[in-house]
Amino acid sequence: GKGIFLHHSLNDQFVQSTGCCHDPTMPRCCCSIAADTCLGVIQAMNNWAIEVNRCQIQNYAGEAYMNNTTTQTSTTQVKTEISFSDEDKGITCMTATGESCVANTTLCLHEHSGHFNSPAFAKAFPMAEIVIDFFARDACEINNGQWDEAAYSCKCNDDITYSGFYF
């Protein structure tokens, strides 16, 4: 598996959260970005969780509600939970859950961040520290370490040894 931390703004006019496709009835994306099949960001997250991180499929049908957006779900969805929410900034993150998941799959939807480019990426993207924490925690946990929330550090098992440039 490979941990992934997706971020998408619901009002991104360059890359639509519903996907970029040739279908003329769907919203268009900029710069000739298009695919034959429309794949929204929630379905992309779901596919990654199933195909790459081996999360178990939940057999249910219904609606998922997130950031004032209702999405029809199908029987090929993974179970998710809200893992982060900041109403003031308009950010809600959901994470694929289940014991079968071999790595973290998280999607954060931003209500009003556009394309994260105005006035500049560093100012428009408010979660840089959280992204760094995500990858450090993921590396820790997939190697059977214990993540310390308070210290932002990993306690490795005593029987694990590492070698190489970064260890």
CSV table of C-alpha atoms in Angstrom, one decimal:
chain,number,residue,atom,x,y,z
A,1,GLY,CA,0.0,0.0,0.0
A,2,LYS,CA,0.9,3.7,-0.3
A,3,GLY,CA,-0.4,6.4,1.9
A,4,ILE,CA,-2.2,9.2,0.1
A,5,PHE,CA,-3.4,12.5,1.4
A,6,LEU,CA,-5.6,14.2,-1.2
A,7,HIS,CA,-6.8,17.8,-1.0
A,8,HIS,CA,-9.4,19.3,-3.3
A,9,SER,CA,-11.4,22.5,-3.2
A,10,LEU,CA,-15.0,22.3,-4.0
A,11,ASN,CA,-14.9,25.6,-5.8
A,12,ASP,CA,-11.8,24.8,-7.9
A,13,GLN,CA,-12.6,26.2,-11.3
A,14,PHE,CA,-9.5,24.6,-12.9
A,15,VAL,CA,-10.0,21.0,-11.8
A,16,GLN,CA,-13.6,20.1,-11.0
A,17,SER,CA,-14.3,18.0,-7.9
A,18,THR,CA,-16.7,16.0,-10.0
A,19,GLY,CA,-13.9,15.1,-12.4
A,20,CYS,CA,-12.6,16.3,-15.8
A,21,CYS,CA,-14.2,14.6,-18.7
A,22,HIS,CA,-15.3,14.9,-22.3
A,23,ASP,CA,-19.0,14.7,-21.4
A,24,PRO,CA,-20.5,18.1,-22.5
A,25,THR,CA,-23.1,17.9,-19.8
A,26,MET,CA,-20.5,18.0,-17.0
A,27,PRO,CA,-18.6,21.1,-15.8
A,28,ARG,CA,-15.4,21.6,-17.8
A,29,CYS,CA,-11.9,21.8,-16.5
A,30,CYS,CA,-9.2,24.1,-17.7
A,31,CYS,CA,-6.2,23.5,-20.0
A,32,SER,CA,-7.8,20.6,-22.0
A,33,ILE,CA,-7.8,18.4,-18.9
A,34,ALA,CA,-10.3,15.7,-19.7
A,35,ALA,CA,-10.9,11.9,-19.5
A,36,ASP,CA,-13.3,9.6,-21.2
A,37,THR,CA,-14.7,8.6,-17.9
A,38,CYS,CA,-15.8,11.2,-15.3
A,39,LEU,CA,-14.2,10.3,-12.0
A,40,GLY,CA,-14.8,12.7,-9.1
A,41,VAL,CA,-12.4,13.2,-6.3
A,42,ILE,CA,-14.4,11.1,-3.8
A,43,GLN,CA,-14.5,8.1,-6.2
A,44,ALA,CA,-10.7,8.6,-6.9
A,45,MET,CA,-10.1,8.4,-3.1
A,46,ASN,CA,-12.3,5.3,-2.9
A,47,ASN,CA,-10.5,3.6,-5.8
A,48,TRP,CA,-7.1,4.3,-4.2
A,49,ALA,CA,-8.3,2.9,-0.9
A,50,ILE,CA,-9.5,-0.3,-2.5
A,51,GLU,CA,-7.0,-0.9,-5.3
A,52,VAL,CA,-3.8,0.3,-3.6
A,53,ASN,CA,-4.4,0.2,0.1
A,54,ARG,CA,-6.5,-3.0,0.1
A,55,CYS,CA,-9.3,-1.5,2.2
A,56,GLN,CA,-12.4,-3.7,2.4
A,57,ILE,CA,-15.4,-2.8,0.4
A,58,GLN,CA,-18.6,-2.0,2.4
A,59,ASN,CA,-21.8,-3.4,1.0
A,60,TYR,CA,-24.3,-0.6,1.4
A,61,ALA,CA,-26.1,2.0,-0.6
A,62,GLY,CA,-27.2,5.4,0.4
A,63,GLU,CA,-26.0,8.9,0.6
A,64,ALA,CA,-22.8,10.4,2.0
A,65,TYR,CA,-23.0,14.0,3.3
A,66,MET,CA,-19.9,16.1,3.4
A,67,ASN,CA,-19.4,19.9,3.4
A,68,ASN,CA,-23.0,20.6,2.3
A,69,THR,CA,-22.6,18.2,-0.7
A,70,THR,CA,-24.7,15.1,-0.9
A,71,THR,CA,-23.1,12.2,-2.9
A,72,GLN,CA,-24.8,9.0,-3.9
A,73,THR,CA,-22.8,6.0,-2.7
A,74,SER,CA,-22.8,2.6,-4.2
A,75,THR,CA,-21.8,-0.9,-3.1
A,76,THR,CA,-18.2,-0.3,-4.1
A,77,GLN,CA,-17.4,2.2,-1.4
A,78,VAL,CA,-15.0,1.8,1.5
A,79,LYS,CA,-16.1,2.8,5.0
A,80,THR,CA,-14.9,6.3,5.9
A,81,GLU,CA,-14.9,8.5,9.0
A,82,ILE,CA,-14.5,12.2,9.4
A,83,SER,CA,-10.9,12.5,10.6
A,84,PHE,CA,-10.6,16.3,10.6
A,85,SER,CA,-13.0,19.2,10.5
A,86,ASP,CA,-12.5,23.0,10.8
A,87,GLU,CA,-15.8,24.8,10.1
A,88,ASP,CA,-14.1,28.2,10.2
A,89,LYS,CA,-11.7,27.3,7.4
A,90,GLY,CA,-14.3,25.2,5.6
A,91,ILE,CA,-12.2,22.0,5.6
A,92,THR,CA,-13.5,18.5,6.2
A,93,CYS,CA,-11.3,15.4,5.8
A,94,MET,CA,-12.4,11.8,5.6
A,95,THR,CA,-10.3,8.7,6.0
A,96,ALA,CA,-10.9,5.2,4.8
A,97,THR,CA,-11.2,2.9,7.8
A,98,GLY,CA,-11.0,-0.8,8.5
A,99,GLU,CA,-8.5,-3.4,9.6
A,100,SER,CA,-7.8,-4.5,6.1
A,101,CYS,CA,-6.4,-1.1,5.0
A,102,VAL,CA,-2.6,-1.4,4.8
A,103,ALA,CA,-1.9,2.4,4.5
A,104,ASN,CA,-3.8,5.6,5.2
A,105,THR,CA,-6.1,7.0,2.5
A,106,THR,CA,-7.4,10.5,3.4
A,107,LEU,CA,-9.3,13.1,1.4
A,108,CYS,CA,-9.8,16.7,2.6
A,109,LEU,CA,-12.4,18.8,0.9
A,110,HIS,CA,-11.9,22.6,1.1
A,111,GLU,CA,-15.1,24.6,0.6
A,112,HIS,CA,-13.6,27.9,-0.6
A,113,SER,CA,-9.9,27.5,-1.4
A,114,GLY,CA,-10.2,27.7,-5.2
A,115,HIS,CA,-7.2,26.2,-6.9
A,116,PHE,CA,-4.9,26.9,-3.9
A,117,ASN,CA,-3.1,29.5,-6.0
A,118,SER,CA,-4.4,32.9,-4.8
A,119,PRO,CA,-2.6,34.8,-3.5
A,120,ALA,CA,0.0,32.1,-3.4
A,121,PHE,CA,0.0,28.4,-2.6
A,122,ALA,CA,1.7,28.9,0.8
A,123,LYS,CA,-1.1,31.2,1.9
A,124,ALA,CA,-4.0,29.4,0.2
A,125,PHE,CA,-3.1,26.0,1.5
A,126,PRO,CA,-3.6,26.0,5.3
A,127,MET,CA,-2.6,22.4,6.1
A,128,ALA,CA,1.1,22.1,5.4
A,129,GLU,CA,2.0,20.9,9.0
A,130,ILE,CA,-0.9,18.4,9.0
A,131,VAL,CA,0.4,17.0,5.7
A,132,ILE,CA,3.9,16.5,7.1
A,133,ASP,CA,2.4,14.8,10.2
A,134,PHE,CA,0.3,12.5,8.0
A,135,PHE,CA,3.3,11.1,6.1
A,136,ALA,CA,5.4,10.8,9.3
A,137,ARG,CA,2.5,9.0,11.1
A,138,ASP,CA,1.8,6.7,8.1
A,139,ALA,CA,5.5,5.7,7.8
A,140,CYS,CA,5.5,5.0,11.5
A,141,GLU,CA,2.4,2.9,11.6
A,142,ILE,CA,3.0,0.8,8.5
A,143,ASN,CA,6.3,-0.3,10.1
A,144,ASN,CA,4.4,-1.3,13.3
A,145,GLY,CA,5.6,1.7,15.3
A,146,GLN,CA,3.6,3.6,17.9
A,147,TRP,CA,2.8,7.2,17.0
A,148,ASP,CA,3.0,9.7,19.8
A,149,GLU,CA,0.4,12.4,19.2
A,150,ALA,CA,1.9,14.9,21.8
A,151,ALA,CA,5.5,14.6,20.7
A,152,TYR,CA,4.8,14.2,16.9
A,153,SER,CA,7.3,11.3,16.9
A,154,CYS,CA,7.4,7.5,16.4
A,155,LYS,CA,8.5,4.9,18.9
A,156,CYS,CA,9.8,2.0,16.9
A,157,ASN,CA,9.6,-1.6,18.1
A,158,ASP,CA,12.9,-2.8,19.6
A,159,ASP,CA,13.3,-5.6,17.1
A,160,ILE,CA,13.3,-3.3,14.1
A,161,THR,CA,16.6,-2.2,12.6
A,162,TYR,CA,17.0,0.2,9.7
A,163,SER,CA,19.9,1.0,7.5
A,164,GLY,CA,20.5,3.4,4.7
A,165,PHE,CA,21.0,7.1,4.1
A,166,TYR,CA,18.0,8.4,6.1
A,167,PHE,CA,18.1,6.1,9.1
